PDB file of C-alpha atoms in Angstrom:
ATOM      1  CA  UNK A   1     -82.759  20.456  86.091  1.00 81.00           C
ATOM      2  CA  UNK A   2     -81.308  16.749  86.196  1.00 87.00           C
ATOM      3  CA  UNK A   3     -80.012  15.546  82.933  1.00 90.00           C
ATOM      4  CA  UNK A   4     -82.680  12.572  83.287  1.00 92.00           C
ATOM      5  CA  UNK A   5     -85.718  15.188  83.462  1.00 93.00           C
ATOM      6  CA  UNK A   6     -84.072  16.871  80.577  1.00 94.00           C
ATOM      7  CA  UNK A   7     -83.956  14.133  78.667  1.00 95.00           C
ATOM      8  CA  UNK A   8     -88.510  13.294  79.536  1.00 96.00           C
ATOM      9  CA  UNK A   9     -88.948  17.298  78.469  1.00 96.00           C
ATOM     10  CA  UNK A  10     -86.837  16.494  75.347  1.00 97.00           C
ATOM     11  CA  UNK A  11     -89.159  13.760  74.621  1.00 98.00           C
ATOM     12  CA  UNK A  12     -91.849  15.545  74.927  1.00 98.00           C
ATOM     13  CA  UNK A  13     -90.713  18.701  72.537  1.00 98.00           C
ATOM     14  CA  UNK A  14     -89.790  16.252  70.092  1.00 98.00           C
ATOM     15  CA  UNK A  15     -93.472  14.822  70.291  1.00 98.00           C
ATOM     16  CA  UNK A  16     -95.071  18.493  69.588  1.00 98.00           C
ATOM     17  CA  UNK A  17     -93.909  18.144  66.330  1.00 98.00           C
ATOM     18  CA  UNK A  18     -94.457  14.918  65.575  1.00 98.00           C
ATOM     19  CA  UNK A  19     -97.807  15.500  66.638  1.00 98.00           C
ATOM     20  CA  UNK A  20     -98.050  18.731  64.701  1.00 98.00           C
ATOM     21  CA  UNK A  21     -96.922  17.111  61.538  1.00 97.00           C
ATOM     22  CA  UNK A  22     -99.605  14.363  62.051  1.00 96.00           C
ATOM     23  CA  UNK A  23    -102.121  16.783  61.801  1.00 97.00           C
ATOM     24  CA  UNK A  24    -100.603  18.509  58.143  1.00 96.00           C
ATOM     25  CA  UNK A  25    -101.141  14.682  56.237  1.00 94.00           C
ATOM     26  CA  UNK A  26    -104.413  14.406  54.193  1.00 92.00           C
ATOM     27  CA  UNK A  27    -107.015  14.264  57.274  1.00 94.00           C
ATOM     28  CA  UNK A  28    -108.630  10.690  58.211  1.00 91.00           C
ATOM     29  CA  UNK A  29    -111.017  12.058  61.114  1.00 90.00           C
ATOM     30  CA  UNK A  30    -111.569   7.952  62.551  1.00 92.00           C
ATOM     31  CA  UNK A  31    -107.471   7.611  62.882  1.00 90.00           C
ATOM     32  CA  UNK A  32    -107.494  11.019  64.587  1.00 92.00           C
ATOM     33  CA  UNK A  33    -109.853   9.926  67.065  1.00 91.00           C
ATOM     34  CA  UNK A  34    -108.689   6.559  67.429  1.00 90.00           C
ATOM     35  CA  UNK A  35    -104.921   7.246  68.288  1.00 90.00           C
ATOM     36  CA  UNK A  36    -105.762  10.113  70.243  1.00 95.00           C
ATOM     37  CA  UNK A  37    -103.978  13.034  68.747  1.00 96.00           C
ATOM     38  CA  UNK A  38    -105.228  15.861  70.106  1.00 96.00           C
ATOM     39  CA  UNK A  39    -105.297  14.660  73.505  1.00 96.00           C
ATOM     40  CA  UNK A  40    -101.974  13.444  73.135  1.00 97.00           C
ATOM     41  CA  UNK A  41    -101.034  17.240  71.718  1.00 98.00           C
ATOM     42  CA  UNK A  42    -102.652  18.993  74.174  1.00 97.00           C
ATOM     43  CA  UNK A  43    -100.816  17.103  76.971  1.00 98.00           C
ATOM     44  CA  UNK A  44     -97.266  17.752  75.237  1.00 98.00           C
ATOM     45  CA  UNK A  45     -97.976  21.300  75.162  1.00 98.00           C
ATOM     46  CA  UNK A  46     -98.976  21.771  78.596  1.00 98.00           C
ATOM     47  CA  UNK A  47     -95.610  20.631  79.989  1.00 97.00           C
ATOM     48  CA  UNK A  48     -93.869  22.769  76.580  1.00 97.00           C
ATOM     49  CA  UNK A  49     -96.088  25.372  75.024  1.00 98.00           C
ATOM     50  CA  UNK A  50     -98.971  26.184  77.684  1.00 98.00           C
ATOM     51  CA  UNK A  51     -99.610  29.310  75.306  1.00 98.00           C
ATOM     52  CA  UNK A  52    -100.950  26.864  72.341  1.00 98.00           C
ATOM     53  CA  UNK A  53    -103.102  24.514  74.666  1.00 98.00           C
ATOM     54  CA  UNK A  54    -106.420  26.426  73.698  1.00 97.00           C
ATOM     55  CA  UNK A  55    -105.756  25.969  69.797  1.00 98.00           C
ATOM     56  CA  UNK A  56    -105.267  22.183  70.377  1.00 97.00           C
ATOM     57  CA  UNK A  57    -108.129  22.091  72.342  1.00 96.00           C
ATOM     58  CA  UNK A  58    -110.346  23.198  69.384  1.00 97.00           C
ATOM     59  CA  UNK A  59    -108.933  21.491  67.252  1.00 96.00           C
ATOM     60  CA  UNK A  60    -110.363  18.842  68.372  1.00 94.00           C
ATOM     61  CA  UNK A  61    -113.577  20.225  69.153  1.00 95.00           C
ATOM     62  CA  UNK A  62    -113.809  20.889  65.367  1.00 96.00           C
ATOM     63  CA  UNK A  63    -112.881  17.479  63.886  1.00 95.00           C
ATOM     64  CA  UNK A  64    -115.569  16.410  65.556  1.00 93.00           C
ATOM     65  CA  UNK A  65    -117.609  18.326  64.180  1.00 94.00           C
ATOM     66  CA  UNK A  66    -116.569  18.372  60.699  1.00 93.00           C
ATOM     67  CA  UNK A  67    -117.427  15.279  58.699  1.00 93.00           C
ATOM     68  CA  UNK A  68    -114.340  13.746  56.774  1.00 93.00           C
ATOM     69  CA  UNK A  69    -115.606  14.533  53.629  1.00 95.00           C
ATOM     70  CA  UNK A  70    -115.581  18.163  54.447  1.00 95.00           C
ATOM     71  CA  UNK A  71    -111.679  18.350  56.375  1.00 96.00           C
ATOM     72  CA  UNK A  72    -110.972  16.447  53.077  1.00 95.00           C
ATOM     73  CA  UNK A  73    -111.868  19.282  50.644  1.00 95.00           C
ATOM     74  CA  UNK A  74    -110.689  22.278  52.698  1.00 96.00           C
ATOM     75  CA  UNK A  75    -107.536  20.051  52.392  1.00 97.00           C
ATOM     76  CA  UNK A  76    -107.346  19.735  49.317  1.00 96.00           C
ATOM     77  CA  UNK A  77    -108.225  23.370  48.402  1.00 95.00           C
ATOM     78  CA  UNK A  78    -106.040  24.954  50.823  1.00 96.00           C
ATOM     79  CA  UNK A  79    -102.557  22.751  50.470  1.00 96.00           C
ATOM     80  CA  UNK A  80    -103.630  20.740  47.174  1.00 92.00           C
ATOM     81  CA  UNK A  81    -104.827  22.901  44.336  1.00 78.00           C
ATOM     82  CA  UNK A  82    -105.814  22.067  41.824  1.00 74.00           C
ATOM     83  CA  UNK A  83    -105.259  25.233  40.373  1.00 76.00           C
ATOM     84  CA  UNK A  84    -104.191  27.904  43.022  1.00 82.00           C
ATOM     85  CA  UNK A  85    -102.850  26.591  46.527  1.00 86.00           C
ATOM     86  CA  UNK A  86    -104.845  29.031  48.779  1.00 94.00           C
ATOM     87  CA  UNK A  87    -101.667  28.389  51.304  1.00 96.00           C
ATOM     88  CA  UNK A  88     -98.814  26.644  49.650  1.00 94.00           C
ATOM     89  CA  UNK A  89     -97.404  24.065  52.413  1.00 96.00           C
ATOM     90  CA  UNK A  90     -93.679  25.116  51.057  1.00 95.00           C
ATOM     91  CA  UNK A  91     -90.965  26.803  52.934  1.00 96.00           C
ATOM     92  CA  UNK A  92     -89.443  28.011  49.078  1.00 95.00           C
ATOM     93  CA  UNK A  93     -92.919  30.300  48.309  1.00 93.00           C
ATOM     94  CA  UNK A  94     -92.407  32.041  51.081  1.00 95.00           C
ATOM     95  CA  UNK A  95     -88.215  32.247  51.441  1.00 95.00           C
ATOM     96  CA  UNK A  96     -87.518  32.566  47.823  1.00 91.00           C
ATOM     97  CA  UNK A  97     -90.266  35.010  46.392  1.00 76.00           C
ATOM     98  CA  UNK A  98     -92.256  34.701  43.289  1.00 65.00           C
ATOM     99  CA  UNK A  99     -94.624  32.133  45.242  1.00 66.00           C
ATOM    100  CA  UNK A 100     -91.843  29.281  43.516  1.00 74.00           C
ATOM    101  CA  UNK A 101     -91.283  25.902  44.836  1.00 78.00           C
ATOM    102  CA  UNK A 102     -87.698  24.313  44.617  1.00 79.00           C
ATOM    103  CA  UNK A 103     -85.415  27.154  45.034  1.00 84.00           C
ATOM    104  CA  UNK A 104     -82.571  28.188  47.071  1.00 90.00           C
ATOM    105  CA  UNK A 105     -84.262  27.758  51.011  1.00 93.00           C
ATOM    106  CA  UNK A 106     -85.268  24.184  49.589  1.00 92.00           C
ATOM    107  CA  UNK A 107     -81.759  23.255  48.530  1.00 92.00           C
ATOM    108  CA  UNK A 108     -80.396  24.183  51.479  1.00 95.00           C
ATOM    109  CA  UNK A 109     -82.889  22.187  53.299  1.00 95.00           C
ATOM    110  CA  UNK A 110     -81.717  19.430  51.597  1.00 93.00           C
ATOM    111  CA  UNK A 111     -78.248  20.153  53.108  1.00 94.00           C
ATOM    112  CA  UNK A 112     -78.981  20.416  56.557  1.00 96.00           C
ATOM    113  CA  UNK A 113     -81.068  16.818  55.978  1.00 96.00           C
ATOM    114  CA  UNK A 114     -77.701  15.158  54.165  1.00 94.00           C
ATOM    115  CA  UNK A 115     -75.443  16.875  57.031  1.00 95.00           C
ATOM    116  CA  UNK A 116     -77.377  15.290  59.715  1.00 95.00           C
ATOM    117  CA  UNK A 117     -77.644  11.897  57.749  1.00 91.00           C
ATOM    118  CA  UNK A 118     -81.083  11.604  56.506  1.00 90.00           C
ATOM    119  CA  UNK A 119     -81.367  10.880  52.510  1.00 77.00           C
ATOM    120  CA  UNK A 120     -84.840  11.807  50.745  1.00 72.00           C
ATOM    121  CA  UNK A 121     -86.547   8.290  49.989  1.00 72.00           C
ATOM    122  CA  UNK A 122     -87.124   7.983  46.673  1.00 69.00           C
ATOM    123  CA  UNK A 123     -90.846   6.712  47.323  1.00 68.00           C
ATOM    124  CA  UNK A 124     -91.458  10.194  49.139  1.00 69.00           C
ATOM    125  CA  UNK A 125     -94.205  12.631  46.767  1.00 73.00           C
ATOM    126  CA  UNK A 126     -93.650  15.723  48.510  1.00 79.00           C
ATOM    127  CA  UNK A 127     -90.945  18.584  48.195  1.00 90.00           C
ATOM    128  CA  UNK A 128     -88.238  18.553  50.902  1.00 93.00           C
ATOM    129  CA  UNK A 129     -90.042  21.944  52.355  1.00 95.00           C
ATOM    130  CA  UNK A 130     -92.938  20.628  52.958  1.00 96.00           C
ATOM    131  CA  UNK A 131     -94.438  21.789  56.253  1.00 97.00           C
ATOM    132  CA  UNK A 132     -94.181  17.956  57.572  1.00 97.00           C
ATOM    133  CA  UNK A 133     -90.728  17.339  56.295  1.00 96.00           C
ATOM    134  CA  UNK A 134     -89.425  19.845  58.710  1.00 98.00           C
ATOM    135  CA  UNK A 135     -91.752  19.646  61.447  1.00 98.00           C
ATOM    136  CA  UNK A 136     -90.420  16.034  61.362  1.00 97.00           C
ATOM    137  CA  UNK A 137     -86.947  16.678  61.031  1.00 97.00           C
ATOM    138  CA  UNK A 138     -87.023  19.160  64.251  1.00 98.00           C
ATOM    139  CA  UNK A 139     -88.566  15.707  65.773  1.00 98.00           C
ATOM    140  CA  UNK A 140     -85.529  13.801  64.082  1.00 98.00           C
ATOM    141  CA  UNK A 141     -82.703  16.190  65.941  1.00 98.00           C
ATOM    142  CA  UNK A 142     -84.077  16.227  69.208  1.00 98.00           C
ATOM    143  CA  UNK A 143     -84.259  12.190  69.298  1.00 97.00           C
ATOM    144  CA  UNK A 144     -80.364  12.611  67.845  1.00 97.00           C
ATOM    145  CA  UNK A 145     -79.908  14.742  70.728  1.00 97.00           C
ATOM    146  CA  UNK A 146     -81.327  12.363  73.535  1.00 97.00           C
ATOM    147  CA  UNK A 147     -79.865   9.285  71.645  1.00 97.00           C
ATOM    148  CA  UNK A 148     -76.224  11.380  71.952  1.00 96.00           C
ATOM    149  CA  UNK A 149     -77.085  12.097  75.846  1.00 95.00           C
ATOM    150  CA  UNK A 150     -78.609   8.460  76.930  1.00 95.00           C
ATOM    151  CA  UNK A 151     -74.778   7.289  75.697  1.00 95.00           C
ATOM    152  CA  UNK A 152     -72.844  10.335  77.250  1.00 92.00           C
ATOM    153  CA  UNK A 153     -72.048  12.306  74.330  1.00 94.00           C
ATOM    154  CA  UNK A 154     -72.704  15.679  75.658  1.00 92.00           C
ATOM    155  CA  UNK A 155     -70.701  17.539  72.635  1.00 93.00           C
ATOM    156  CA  UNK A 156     -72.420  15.628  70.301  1.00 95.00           C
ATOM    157  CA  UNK A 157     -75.987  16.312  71.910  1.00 95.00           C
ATOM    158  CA  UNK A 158     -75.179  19.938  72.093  1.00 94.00           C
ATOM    159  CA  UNK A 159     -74.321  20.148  68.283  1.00 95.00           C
ATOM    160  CA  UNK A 160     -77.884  18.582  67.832  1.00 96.00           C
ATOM    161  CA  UNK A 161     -79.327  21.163  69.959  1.00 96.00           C
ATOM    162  CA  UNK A 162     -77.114  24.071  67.488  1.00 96.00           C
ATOM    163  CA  UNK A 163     -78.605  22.702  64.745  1.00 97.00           C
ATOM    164  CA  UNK A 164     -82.146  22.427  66.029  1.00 98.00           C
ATOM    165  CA  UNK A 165     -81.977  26.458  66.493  1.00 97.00           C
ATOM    166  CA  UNK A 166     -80.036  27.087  62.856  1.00 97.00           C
ATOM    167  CA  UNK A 167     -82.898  25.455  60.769  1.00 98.00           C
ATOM    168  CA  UNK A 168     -85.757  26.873  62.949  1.00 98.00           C
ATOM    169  CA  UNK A 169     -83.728  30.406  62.710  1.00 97.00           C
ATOM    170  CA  UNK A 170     -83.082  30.169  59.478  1.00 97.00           C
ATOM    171  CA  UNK A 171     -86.162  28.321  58.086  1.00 97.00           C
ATOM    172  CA  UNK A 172     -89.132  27.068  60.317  1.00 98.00           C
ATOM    173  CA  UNK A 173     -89.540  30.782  61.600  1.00 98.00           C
ATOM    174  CA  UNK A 174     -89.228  33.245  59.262  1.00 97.00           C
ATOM    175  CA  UNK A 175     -92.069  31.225  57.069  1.00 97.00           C
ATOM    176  CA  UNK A 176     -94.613  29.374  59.367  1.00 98.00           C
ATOM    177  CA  UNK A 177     -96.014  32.485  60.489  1.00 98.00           C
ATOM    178  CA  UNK A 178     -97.109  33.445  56.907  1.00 97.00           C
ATOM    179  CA  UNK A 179     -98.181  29.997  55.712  1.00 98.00           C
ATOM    180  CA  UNK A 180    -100.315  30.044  59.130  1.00 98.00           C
ATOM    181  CA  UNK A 181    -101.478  33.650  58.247  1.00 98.00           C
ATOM    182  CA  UNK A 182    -102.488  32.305  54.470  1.00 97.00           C
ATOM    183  CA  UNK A 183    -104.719  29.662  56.351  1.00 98.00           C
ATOM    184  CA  UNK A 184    -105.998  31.625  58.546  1.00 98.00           C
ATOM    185  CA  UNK A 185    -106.815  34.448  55.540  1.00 97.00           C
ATOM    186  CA  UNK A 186    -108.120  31.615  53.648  1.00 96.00           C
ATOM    187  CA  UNK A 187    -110.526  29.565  55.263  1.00 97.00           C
ATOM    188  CA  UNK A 188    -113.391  30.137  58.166  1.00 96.00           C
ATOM    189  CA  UNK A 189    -112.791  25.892  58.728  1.00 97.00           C
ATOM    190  CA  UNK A 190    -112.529  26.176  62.301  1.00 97.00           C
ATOM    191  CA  UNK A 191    -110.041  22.906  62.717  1.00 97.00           C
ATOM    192  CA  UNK A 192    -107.524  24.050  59.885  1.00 98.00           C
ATOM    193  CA  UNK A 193    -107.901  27.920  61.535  1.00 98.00           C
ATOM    194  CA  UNK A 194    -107.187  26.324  64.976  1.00 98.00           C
ATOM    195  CA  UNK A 195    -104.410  24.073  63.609  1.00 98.00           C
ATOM    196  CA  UNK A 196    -102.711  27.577  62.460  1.00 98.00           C
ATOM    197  CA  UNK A 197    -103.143  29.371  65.549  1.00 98.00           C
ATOM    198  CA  UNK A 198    -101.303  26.393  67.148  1.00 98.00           C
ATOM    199  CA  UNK A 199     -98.519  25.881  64.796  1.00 98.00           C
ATOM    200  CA  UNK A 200     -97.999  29.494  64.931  1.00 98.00           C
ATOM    201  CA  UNK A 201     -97.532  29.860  68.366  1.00 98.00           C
ATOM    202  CA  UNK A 202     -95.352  26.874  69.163  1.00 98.00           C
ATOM    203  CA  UNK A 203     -92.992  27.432  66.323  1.00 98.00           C
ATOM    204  CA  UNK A 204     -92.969  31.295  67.440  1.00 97.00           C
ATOM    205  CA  UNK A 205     -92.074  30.166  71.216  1.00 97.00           C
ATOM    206  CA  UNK A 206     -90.092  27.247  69.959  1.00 96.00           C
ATOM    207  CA  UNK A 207     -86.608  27.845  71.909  1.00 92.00           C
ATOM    208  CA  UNK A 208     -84.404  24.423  71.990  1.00 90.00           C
ATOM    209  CA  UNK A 209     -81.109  26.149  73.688  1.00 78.00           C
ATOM    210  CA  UNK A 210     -83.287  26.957  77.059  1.00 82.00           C
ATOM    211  CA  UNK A 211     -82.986  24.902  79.712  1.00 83.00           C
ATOM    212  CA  UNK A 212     -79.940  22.740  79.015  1.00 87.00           C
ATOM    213  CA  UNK A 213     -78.591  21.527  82.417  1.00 84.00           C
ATOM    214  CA  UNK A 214     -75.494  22.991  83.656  1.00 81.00           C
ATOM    215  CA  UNK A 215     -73.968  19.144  84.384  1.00 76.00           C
ATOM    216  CA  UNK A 216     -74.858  18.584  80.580  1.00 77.00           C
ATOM    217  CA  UNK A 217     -72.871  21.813  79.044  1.00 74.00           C
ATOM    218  CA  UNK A 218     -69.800  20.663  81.847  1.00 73.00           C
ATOM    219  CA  UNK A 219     -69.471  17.328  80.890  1.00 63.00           C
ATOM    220  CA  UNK A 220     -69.627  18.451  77.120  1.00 63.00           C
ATOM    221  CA  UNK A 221     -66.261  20.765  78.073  1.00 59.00           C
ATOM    222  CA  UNK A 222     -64.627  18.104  79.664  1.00 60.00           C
ATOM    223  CA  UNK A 223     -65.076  15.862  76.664  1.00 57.00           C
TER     224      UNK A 223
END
């Protein structure tokens, strides 16, 4: 594979998650619709994840027919409380035991952020384990990655691609699975079910080391 095609698939990997995060923020069916999410998805996942097309596809199928008020309360009662989160959006309940939220998995999140220069903004409600803080942050290292490639840093864009595999090694995939299996236990809401099934798979596929031109790994020795 030429670095330059590299580089398009990178583009697109990075816009599976961005895309997947999208679809974990309180739900607004009309701005779904109107920037085209799950088309956009689906088409990312073709050319990545073929295995998750069919969950994006209903997805879709199901926000349309769901009316907002109704993705709104499954929402709520699923990720929001008020009492008991039927699936706690938190990388901690599930890493750290005793269903608790700010423990050790979310400091070290932290970490990782800080070592790859991001800062928490101070305006920002949710925990630093939220399900879209690291679905975005996977997003974050692979645009570090093609950022470090489009100005022939190879070693640089490598390191991004290390640290893309530590945090989903080490955090994305040893707790997606069960937050996907909570939704999935908890609901019969076919677009929040679907949504699950997707997530599920891509994280469980996700491999950022494969593929990586040889020309790319060379020129990263030679620097």
């Amino acid at each position: 594979m030429k670095i330059s095609d590299f580089i398009l698939k990178e583009k697109t990997r990075g816009d599976c998650y961005r895309f997947l995060s999208a679809c974990f923020y309180q739900p607004q069916k009309e701005l779904f619709l109107q920037e085209k999410l799950f088309e956009n998805l689906t088409a990312a996942l073709k050319e990545i994840c073929p295995d998750a097309v069919i969950s994006s596809d209903r997805m879709k199928s199901a926000v349309l027919n769901c009316s907002d008020e109704e993705l709104s309360v499954e929402y709520a009662r699923l990720f929001m409380g008020p009492f008991e989160l039927v699936a706690p959006p938190y990388g901690s309940v599930y890493l750290d035991g005793a269903r608790q939220v700010m423990g050790d998995s979310t400091v070290e999140t932290m970490k990782m952020y800080e070592a790859a220069g991001l800062s928490m903004d101070n305006e920002f409600k949710e925990l630093p384990d939220h399900i879209t803080v690291e679905l975005e942050f996977m997003n974050f290292l692979i645009y570090k990655e093609i950022e470090a490639i489009e100005k022939s840093d190879f070693s640089t864009a490598l390191d991004f691609i290390k640290t893309q595999e530590l945090f989903l090694d080490k955090f994305l995939k040893r707790w997606v699975k069960l937050f996907c299996d909570k939704i999935k236990e908890g609901t019969d809401n076919e677009f929040y079910t679907s949504l699950a099934d997707c997530v599920s798979i891509f994280i469980g596929n996700a491999r950022p080391g494969d593929d990586i031109p040889e020309e790319l790994s060379a020129k990263a020795v030679q620097r």
